[in-house]
mmCIF file of C-alpha atoms and ligand atoms in Angstrom:
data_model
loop_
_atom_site.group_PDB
_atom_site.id
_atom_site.type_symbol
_atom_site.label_atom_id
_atom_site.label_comp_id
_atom_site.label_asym_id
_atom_site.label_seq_id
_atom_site.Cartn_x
_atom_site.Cartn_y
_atom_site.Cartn_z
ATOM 1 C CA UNK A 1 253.214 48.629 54.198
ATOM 2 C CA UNK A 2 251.508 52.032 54.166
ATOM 3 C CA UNK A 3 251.096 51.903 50.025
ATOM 4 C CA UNK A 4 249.759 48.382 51.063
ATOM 5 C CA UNK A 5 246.817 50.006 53.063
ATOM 6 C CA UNK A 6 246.091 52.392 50.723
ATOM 7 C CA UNK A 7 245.412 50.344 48.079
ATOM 8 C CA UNK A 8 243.106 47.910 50.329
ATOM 9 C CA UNK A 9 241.221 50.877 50.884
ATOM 10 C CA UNK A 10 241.330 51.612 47.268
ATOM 11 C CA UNK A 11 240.014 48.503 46.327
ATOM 12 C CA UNK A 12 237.635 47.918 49.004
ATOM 13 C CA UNK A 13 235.615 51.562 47.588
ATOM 14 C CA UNK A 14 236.354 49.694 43.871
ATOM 15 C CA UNK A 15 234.821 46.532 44.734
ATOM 16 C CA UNK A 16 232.120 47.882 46.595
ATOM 17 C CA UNK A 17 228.423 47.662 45.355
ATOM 18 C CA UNK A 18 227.413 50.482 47.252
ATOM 19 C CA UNK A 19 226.830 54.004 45.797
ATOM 20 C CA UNK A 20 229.211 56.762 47.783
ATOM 21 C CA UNK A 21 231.517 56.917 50.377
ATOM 22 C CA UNK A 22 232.344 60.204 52.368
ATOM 23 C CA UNK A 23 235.539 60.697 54.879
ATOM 24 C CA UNK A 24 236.274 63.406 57.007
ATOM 25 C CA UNK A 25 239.567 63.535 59.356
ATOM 26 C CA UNK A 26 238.811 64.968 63.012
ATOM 27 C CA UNK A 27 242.299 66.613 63.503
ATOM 28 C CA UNK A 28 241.334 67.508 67.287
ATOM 29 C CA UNK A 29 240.812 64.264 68.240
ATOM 30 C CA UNK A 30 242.919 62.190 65.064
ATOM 31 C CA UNK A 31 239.398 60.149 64.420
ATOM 32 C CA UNK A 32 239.145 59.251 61.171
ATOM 33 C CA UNK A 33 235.110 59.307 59.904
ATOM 34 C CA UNK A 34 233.349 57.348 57.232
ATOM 35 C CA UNK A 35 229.848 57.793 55.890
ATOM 36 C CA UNK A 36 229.080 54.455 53.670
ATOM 37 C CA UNK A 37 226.064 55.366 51.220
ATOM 38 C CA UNK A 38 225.160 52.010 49.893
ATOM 39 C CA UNK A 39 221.359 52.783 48.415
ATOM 40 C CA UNK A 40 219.007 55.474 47.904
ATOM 41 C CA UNK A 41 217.078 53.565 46.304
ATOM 42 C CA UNK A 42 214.091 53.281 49.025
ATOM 43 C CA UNK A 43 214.749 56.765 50.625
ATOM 44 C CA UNK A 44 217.208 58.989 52.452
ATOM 45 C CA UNK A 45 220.140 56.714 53.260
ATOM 46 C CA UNK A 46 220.124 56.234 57.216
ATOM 47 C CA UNK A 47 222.185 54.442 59.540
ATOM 48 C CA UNK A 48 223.712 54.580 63.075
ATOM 49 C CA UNK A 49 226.692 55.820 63.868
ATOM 50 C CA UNK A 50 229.344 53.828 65.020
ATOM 51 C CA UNK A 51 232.011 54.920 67.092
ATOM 52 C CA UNK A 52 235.174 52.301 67.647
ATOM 53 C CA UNK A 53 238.661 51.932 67.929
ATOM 54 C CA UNK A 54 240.155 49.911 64.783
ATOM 55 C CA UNK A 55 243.674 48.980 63.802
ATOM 56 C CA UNK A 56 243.869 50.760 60.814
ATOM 57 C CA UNK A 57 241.320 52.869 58.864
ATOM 58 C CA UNK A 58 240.786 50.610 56.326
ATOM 59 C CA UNK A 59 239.039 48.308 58.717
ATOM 60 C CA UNK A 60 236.752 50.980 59.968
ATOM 61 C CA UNK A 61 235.618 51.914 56.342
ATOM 62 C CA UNK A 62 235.674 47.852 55.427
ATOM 63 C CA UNK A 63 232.900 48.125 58.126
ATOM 64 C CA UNK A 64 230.981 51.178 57.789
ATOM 65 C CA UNK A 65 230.664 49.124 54.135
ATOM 66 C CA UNK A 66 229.537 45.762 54.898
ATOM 67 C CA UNK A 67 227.202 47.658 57.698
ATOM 68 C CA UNK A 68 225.654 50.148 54.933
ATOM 69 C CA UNK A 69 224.636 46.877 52.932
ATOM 70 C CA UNK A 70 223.060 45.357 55.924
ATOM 71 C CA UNK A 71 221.011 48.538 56.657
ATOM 72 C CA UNK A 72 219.836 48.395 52.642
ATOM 73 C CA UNK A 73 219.047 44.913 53.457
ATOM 74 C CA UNK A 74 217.025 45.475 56.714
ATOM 75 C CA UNK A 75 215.394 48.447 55.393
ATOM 76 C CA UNK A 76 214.023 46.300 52.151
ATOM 77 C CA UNK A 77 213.023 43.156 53.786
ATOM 78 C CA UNK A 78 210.691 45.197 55.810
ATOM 79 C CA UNK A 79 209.217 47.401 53.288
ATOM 80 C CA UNK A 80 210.658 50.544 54.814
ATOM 81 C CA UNK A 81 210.715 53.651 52.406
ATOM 82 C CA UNK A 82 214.612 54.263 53.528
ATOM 83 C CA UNK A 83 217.789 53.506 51.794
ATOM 84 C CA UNK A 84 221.204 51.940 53.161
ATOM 85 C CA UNK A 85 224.071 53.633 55.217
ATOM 86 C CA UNK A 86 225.910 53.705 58.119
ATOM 87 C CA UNK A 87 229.037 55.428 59.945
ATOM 88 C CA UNK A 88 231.559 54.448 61.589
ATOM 89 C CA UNK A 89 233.834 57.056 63.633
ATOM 90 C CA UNK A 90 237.420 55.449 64.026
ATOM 91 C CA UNK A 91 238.654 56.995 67.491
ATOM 92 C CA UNK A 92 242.162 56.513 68.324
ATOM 93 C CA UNK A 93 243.287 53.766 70.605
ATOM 94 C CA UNK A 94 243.666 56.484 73.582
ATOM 95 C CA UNK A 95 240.544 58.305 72.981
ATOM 96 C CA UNK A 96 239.429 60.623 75.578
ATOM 97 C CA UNK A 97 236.232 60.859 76.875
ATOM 98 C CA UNK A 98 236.715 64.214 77.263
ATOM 99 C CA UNK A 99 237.379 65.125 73.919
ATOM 100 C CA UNK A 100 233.790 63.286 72.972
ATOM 101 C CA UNK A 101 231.816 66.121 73.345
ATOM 102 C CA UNK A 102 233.796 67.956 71.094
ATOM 103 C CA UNK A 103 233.985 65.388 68.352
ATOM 104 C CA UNK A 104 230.211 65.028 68.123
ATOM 105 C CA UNK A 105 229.338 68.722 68.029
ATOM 106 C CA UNK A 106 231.920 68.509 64.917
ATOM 107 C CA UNK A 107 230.623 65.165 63.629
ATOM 108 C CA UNK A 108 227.026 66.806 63.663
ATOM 109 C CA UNK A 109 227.817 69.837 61.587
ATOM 110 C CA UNK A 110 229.790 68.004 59.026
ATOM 111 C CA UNK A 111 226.444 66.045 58.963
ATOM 112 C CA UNK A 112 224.415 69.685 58.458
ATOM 113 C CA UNK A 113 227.377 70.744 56.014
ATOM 114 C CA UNK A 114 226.287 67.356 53.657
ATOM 115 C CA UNK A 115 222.217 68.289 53.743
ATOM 116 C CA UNK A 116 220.838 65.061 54.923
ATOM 117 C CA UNK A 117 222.312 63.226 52.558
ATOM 118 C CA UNK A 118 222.759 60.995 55.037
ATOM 119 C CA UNK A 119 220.512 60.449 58.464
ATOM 120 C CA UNK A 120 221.807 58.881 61.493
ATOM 121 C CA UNK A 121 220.996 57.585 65.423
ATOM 122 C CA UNK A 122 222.908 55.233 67.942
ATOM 123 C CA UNK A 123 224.578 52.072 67.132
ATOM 124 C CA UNK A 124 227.605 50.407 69.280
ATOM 125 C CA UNK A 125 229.482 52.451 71.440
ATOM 126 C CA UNK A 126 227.240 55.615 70.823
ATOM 127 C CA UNK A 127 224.337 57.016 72.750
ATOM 128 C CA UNK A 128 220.942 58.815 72.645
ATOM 129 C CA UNK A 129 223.086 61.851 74.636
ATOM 130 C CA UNK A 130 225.881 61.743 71.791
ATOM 131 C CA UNK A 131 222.689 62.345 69.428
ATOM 132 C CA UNK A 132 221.722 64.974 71.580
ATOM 133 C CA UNK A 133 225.096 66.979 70.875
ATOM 134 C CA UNK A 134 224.736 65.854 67.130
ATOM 135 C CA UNK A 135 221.316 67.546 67.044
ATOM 136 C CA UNK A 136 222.325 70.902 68.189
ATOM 137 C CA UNK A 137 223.837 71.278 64.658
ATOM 138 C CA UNK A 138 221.834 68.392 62.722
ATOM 139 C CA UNK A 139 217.889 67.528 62.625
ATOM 140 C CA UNK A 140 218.509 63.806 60.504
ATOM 141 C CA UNK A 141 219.127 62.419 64.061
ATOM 142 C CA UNK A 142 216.948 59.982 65.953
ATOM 143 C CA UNK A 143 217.302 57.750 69.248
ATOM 144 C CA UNK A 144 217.431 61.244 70.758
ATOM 145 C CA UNK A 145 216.747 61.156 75.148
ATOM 146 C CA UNK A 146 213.344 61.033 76.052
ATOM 147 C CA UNK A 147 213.653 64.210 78.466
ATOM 148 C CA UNK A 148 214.769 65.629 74.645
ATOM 149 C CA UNK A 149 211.572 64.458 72.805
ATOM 150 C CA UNK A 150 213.027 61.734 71.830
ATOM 151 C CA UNK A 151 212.303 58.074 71.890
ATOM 152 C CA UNK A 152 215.434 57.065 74.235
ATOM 153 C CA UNK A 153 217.304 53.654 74.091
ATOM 154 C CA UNK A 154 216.483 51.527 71.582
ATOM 155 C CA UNK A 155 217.993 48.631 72.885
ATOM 156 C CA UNK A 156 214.781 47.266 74.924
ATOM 157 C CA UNK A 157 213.150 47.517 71.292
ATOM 158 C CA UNK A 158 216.003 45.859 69.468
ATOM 159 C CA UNK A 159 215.893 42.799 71.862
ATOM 160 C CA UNK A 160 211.976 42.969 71.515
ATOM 161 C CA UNK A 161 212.260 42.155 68.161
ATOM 162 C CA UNK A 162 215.029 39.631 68.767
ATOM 163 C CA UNK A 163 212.990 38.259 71.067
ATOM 164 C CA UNK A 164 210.453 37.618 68.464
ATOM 165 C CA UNK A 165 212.489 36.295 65.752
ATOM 166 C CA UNK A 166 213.766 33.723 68.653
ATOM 167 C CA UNK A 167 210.436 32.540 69.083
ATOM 168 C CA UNK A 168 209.622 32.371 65.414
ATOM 169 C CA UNK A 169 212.747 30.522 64.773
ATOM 170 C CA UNK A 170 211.954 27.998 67.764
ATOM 171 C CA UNK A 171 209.010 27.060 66.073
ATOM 172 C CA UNK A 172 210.221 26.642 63.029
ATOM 173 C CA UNK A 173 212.866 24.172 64.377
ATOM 174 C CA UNK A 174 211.293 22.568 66.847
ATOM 175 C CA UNK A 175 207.586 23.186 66.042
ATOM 176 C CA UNK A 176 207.226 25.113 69.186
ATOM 177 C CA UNK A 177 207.329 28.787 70.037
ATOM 178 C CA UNK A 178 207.251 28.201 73.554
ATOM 179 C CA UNK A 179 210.799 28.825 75.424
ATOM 180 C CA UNK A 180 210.481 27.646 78.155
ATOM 181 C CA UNK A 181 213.466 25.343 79.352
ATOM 182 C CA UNK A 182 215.300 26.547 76.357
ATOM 183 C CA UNK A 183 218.529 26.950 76.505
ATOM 184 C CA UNK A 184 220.086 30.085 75.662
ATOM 185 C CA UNK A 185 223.463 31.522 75.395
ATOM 186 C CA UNK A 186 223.795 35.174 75.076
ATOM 187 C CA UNK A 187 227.157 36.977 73.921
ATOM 188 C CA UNK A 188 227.644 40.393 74.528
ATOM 189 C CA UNK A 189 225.159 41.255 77.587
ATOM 190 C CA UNK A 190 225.092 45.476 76.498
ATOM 191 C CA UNK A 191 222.571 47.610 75.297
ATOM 192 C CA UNK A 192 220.350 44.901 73.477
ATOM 193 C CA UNK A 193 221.851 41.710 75.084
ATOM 194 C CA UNK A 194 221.081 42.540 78.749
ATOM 195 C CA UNK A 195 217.198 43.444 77.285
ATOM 196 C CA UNK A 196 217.011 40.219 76.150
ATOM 197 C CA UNK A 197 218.097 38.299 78.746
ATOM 198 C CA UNK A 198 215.620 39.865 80.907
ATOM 199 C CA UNK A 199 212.779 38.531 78.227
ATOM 200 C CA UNK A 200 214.272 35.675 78.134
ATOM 201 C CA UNK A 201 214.427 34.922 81.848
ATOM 202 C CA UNK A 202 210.628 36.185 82.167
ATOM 203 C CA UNK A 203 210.117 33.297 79.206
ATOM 204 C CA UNK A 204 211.220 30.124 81.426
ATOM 205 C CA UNK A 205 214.670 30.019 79.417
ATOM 206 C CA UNK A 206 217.478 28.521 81.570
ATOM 207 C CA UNK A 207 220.215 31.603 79.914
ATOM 208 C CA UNK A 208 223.657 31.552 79.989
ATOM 209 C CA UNK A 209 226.170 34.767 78.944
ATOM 210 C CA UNK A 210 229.467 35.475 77.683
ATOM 211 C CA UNK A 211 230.504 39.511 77.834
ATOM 212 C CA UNK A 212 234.385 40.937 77.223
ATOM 213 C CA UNK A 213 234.074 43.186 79.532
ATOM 214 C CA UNK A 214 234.839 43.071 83.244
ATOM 215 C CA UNK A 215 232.242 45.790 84.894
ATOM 216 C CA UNK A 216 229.357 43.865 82.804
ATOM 217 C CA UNK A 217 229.941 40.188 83.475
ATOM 218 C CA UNK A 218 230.203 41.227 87.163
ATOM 219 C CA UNK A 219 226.903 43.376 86.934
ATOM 220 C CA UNK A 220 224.872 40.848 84.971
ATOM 221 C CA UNK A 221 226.438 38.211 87.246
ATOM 222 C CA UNK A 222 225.450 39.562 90.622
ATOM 223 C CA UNK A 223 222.427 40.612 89.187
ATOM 224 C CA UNK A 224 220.541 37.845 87.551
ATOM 225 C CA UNK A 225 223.250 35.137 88.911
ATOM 226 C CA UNK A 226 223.711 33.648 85.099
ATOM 227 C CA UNK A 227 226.182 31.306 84.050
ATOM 228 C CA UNK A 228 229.176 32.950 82.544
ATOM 229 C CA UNK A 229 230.434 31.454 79.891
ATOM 230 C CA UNK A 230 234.373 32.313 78.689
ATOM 231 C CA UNK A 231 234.512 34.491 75.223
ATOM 232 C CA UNK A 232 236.649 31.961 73.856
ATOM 233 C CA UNK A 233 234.321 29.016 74.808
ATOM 234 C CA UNK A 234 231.439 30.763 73.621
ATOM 235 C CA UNK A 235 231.333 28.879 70.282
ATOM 236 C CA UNK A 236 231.646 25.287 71.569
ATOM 237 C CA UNK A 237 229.267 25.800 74.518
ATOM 238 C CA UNK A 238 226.191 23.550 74.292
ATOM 239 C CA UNK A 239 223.054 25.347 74.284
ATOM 240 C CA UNK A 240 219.541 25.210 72.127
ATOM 241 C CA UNK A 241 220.083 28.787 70.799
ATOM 242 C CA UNK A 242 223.064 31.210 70.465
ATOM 243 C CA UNK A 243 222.221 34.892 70.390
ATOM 244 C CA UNK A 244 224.940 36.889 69.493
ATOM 245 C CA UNK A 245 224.603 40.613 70.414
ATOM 246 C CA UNK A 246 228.306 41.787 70.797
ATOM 247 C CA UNK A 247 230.139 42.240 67.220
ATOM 248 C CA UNK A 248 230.190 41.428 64.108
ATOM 249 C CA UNK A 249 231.742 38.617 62.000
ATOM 250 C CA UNK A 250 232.021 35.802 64.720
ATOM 251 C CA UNK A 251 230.264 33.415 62.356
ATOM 252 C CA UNK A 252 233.355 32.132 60.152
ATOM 253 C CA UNK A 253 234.911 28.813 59.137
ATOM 254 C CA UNK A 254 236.349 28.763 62.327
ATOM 255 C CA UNK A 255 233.687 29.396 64.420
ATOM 256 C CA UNK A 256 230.806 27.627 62.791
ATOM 257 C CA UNK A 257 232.910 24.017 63.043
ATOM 258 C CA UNK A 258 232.439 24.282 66.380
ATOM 259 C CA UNK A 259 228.910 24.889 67.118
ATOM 260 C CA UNK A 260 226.873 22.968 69.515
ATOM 261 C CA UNK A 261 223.642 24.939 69.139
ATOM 262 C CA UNK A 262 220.558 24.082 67.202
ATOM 263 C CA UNK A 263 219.894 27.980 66.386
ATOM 264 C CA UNK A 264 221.671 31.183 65.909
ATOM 265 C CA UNK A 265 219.915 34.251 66.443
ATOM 266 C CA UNK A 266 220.794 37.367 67.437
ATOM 267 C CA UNK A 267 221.094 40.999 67.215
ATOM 268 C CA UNK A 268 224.533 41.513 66.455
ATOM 269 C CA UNK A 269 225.455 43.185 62.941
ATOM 270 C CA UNK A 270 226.691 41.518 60.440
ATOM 271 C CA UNK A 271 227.490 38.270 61.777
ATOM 272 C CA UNK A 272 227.977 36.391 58.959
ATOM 273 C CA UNK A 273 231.612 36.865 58.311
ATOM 274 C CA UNK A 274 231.513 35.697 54.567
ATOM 275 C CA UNK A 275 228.305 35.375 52.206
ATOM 276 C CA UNK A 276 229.404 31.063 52.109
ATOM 277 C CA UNK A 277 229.114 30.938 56.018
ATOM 278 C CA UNK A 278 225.290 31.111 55.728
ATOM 279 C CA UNK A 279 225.399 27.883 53.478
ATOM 280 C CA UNK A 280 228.249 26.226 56.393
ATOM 281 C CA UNK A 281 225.314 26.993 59.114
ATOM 282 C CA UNK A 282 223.114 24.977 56.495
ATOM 283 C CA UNK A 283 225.139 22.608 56.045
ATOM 284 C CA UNK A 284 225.740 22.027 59.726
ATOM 285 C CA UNK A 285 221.642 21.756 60.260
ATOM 286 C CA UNK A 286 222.113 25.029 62.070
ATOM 287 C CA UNK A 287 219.466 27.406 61.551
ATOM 288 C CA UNK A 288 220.385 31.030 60.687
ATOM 289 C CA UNK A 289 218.432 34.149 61.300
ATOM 290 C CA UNK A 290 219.097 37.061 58.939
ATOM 291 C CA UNK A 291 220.964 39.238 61.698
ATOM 292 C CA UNK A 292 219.321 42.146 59.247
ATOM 293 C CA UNK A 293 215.883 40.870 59.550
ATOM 294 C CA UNK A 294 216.148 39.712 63.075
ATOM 295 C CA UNK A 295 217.361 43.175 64.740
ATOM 296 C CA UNK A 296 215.044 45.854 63.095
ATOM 297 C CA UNK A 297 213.643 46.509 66.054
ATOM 298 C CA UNK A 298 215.510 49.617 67.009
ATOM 299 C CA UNK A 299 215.752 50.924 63.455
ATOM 300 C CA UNK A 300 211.601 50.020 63.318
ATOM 301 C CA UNK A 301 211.069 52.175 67.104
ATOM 302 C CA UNK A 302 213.141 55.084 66.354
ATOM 303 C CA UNK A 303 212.369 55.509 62.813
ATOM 304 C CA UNK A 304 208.545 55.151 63.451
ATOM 305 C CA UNK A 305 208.341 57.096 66.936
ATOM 306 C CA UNK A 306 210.897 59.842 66.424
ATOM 307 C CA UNK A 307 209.963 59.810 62.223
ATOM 308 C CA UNK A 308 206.684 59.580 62.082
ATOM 309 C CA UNK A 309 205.374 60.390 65.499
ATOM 310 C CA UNK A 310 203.721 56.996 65.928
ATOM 311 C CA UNK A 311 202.803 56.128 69.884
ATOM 312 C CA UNK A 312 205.257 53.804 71.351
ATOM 313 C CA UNK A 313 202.596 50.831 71.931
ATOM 314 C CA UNK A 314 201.826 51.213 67.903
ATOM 315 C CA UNK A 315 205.837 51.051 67.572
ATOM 316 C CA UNK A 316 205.970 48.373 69.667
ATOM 317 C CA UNK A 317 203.322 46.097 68.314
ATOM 318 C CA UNK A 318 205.102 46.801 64.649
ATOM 319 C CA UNK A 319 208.470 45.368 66.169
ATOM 320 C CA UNK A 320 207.009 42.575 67.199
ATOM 321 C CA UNK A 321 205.643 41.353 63.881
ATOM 322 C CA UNK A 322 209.316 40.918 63.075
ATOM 323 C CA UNK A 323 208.638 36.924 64.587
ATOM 324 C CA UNK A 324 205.944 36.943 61.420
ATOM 325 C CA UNK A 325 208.788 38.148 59.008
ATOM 326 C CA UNK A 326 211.186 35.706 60.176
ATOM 327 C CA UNK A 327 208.766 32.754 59.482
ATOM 328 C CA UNK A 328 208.338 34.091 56.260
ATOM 329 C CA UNK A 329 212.233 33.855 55.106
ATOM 330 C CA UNK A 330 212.109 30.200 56.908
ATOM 331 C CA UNK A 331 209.073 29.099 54.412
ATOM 332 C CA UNK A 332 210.678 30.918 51.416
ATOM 333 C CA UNK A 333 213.990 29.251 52.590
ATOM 334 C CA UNK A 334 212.038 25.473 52.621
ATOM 335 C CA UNK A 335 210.350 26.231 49.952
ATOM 336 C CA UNK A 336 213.264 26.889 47.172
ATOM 337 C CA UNK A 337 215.933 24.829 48.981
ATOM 338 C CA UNK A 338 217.799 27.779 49.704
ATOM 339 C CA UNK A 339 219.632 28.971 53.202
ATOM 340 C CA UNK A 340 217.513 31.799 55.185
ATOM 341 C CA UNK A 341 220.564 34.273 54.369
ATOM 342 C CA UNK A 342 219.441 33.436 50.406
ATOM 343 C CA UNK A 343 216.245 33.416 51.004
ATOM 344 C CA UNK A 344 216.479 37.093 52.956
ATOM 345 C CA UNK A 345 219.001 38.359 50.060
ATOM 346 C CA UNK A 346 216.632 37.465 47.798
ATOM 347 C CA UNK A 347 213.296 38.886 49.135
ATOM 348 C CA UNK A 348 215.385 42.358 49.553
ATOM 349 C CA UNK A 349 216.741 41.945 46.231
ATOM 350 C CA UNK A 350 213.078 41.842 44.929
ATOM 351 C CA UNK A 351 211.666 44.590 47.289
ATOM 352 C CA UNK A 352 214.602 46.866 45.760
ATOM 353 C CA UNK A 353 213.952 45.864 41.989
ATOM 354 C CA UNK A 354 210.354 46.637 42.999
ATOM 355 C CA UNK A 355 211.334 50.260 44.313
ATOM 356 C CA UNK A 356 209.206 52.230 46.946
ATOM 357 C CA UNK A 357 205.926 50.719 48.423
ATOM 358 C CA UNK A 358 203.507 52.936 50.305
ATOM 359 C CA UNK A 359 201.287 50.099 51.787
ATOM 360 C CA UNK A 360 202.698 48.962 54.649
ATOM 361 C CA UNK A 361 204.182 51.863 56.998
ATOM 362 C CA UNK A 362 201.307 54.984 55.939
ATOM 363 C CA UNK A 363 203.234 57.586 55.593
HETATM 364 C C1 PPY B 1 220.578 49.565 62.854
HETATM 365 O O1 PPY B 1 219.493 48.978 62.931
HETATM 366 O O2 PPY B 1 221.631 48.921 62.716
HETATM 367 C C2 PPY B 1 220.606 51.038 62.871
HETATM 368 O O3 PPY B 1 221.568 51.605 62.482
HETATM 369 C C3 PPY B 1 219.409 51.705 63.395
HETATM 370 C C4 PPY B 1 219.119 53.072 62.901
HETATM 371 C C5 PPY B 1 218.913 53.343 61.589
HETATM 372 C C6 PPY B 1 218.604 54.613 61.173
HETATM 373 C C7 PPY B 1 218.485 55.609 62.090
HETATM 374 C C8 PPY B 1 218.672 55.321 63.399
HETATM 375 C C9 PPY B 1 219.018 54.065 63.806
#
């Protein structure tokens, strides 16, 4: 069984298109860390860190993987001179919080000891103060607190940009932008999710949500008195568009059977489980945004703000041209007969064969 493992993660490095892969084992703490490098192509590989409990190590670097690729992806589609990574930080079942501190101060010096190879800020389960303790040892870090210099939370920015790309994909289906009465059915109400409800609401949606955990359906329930929709109901539950901002690979031949949206789009990470599944949301007349294209918001705010010193309200206005992206993919999409996860794949493909471009983001 253990040989077994091995060799899945022997295989999974094999198989791998990405360039490098980096591991370090926390003894203190028994978490296991991956660094996926998957391009340099554009620029210094960057990518949040991600800090989870998984059933077996091979899972967490089968993620920080398929999560590098994504960030080479978003990074591409949007012109942005930075290449593709991620990592993930595989905390034991029976973490404690108490030993968190600890593990970041760690995490960020292994991160000085590799000379920004490799630049980092939040993803899920991480915050803007766990950068802060990463920074005492490491200056590749963004989505530091604001009362740090930093740019804060880049959730609100994320579901900014989702926000967009849920208006540009409304009007591509139905030939209208406008949201109001839509119907929308959030999953995962955290960090980006509960941002985007909030837009959402302000929009005339009627919104429903679906969360995992206890504390947050009861907060988001008392709060804005949503719907609440079971986890395991989620994917059956009529609605006009499903935004999935929890994890990743929920879109599967399972899953996608089931559907009784018109529209998925969300700001979850890889939610496509396999490449095919974008062709079975095709088939199904469902329409698919890129989860890459859709949710550069955050990666757009920090990277721009924190980067390149740009004011927020210049940040801001950048995220929301993601909406103008998205309709781009849909008309390359109509226009070649392909799915919108083709047509995305492809346009990043072509930005990479291309290399760097200074044009769009001055620096
Ligand atoms: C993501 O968009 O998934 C990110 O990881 C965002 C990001 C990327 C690079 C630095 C900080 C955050």
């Amino acid at each position: 069984m253990v040989t077994e493992k091995v060799e899945i993660m022997e295989t999974l490095i094999r198989d791998w298109e990405g360039e490098y892969v980096v591991s370090r084992f926390d003894r203190k703490t028994g978490t296991m860390m991956f660094i996926a490098i998957h391009s340099t192509v554009l620029g210094v590989p960057s990518g949040g860190t991600r800090l989870k409990s998984y059933a077996h190590p091979s899972e967490a670097l089968r993620d920080a993987m398929r999560l590098a690729h994504g960030m080479t992806q978003k990074f591409a589609v949007i012109d942005f001179p930075r290449g593709g990574a991620k990592a993930v930080l595989s905390v034991p079942e029976d973490f404690d919080p108490d030993d968190r501190e600890g593990l970041m101060l760690r995490y960020g010096q292994w991160l000085a000891d590799l000379r920004g190879v490799f630049e980092t800020g939040p993803d899920l389960g991480t915050s803007p103060a766990d950068m802060a303790l990463i920074a005492r040892h490491f200056s590749g870090v963004f989505g530091l607190p604001v009362d740090a210099g930093g740019a804060g939370d880049s959730g609100p920015d994320t579901a900014l940009g989702v926000f967009c790309g849920i208006q540009a994909s409304c009007e591509h289906y139905f030939g209208s932008a406008d949201l109001a009465g839509r119907t929308v059915l959030v999953q995962g109400a955290g960090a980006v999710g509960e941002p985007l409800i909030r837009l959402l609401l302000e929009a005339g949606c009627e919104v429903k949500f679906s969360d995992i955990d206890p504390v947050r359906v009861a907060k988001v329930g008392q709060e804005l008195g949503l719907q609440f929709v079971e986890p395991e109901a989620v994917y059956r539950e009529p609605c006009d568009i499903l935004a999935p901002c929890a994890g990743g690979g929920i879109l599967n031949a399972e899953t996608i059977p089931q559907l009784a949206c018109h529209i998925v789009a969300g700001a979850a990470n890889n939610q496509l489980d396999k490449p095919e599944d974008g062709e079975r949301l095709c088939q199904r007349n469902v329409l698919y945004a890129p989860d890459y294209v859709i949710n550069a918001g955050g990666a757009i705010f920090l990277l721009t703000v924190e980067g390149s010193g740009w004011a927020v309200t210049r940040a801001r206005e950048r995220v929301r041209k993601i909406g103008d992206t998205m309709k781009e993919i849909y008309a390359h999409s109509e226009e070649h007969g392909i799915s919108p996860a083709r047509a995305a794949e492809r346009i990043a493909i072509e930005r990479l064969r291309r290399g760097v471009s200074a044009k769009q983001w001055n620096r």
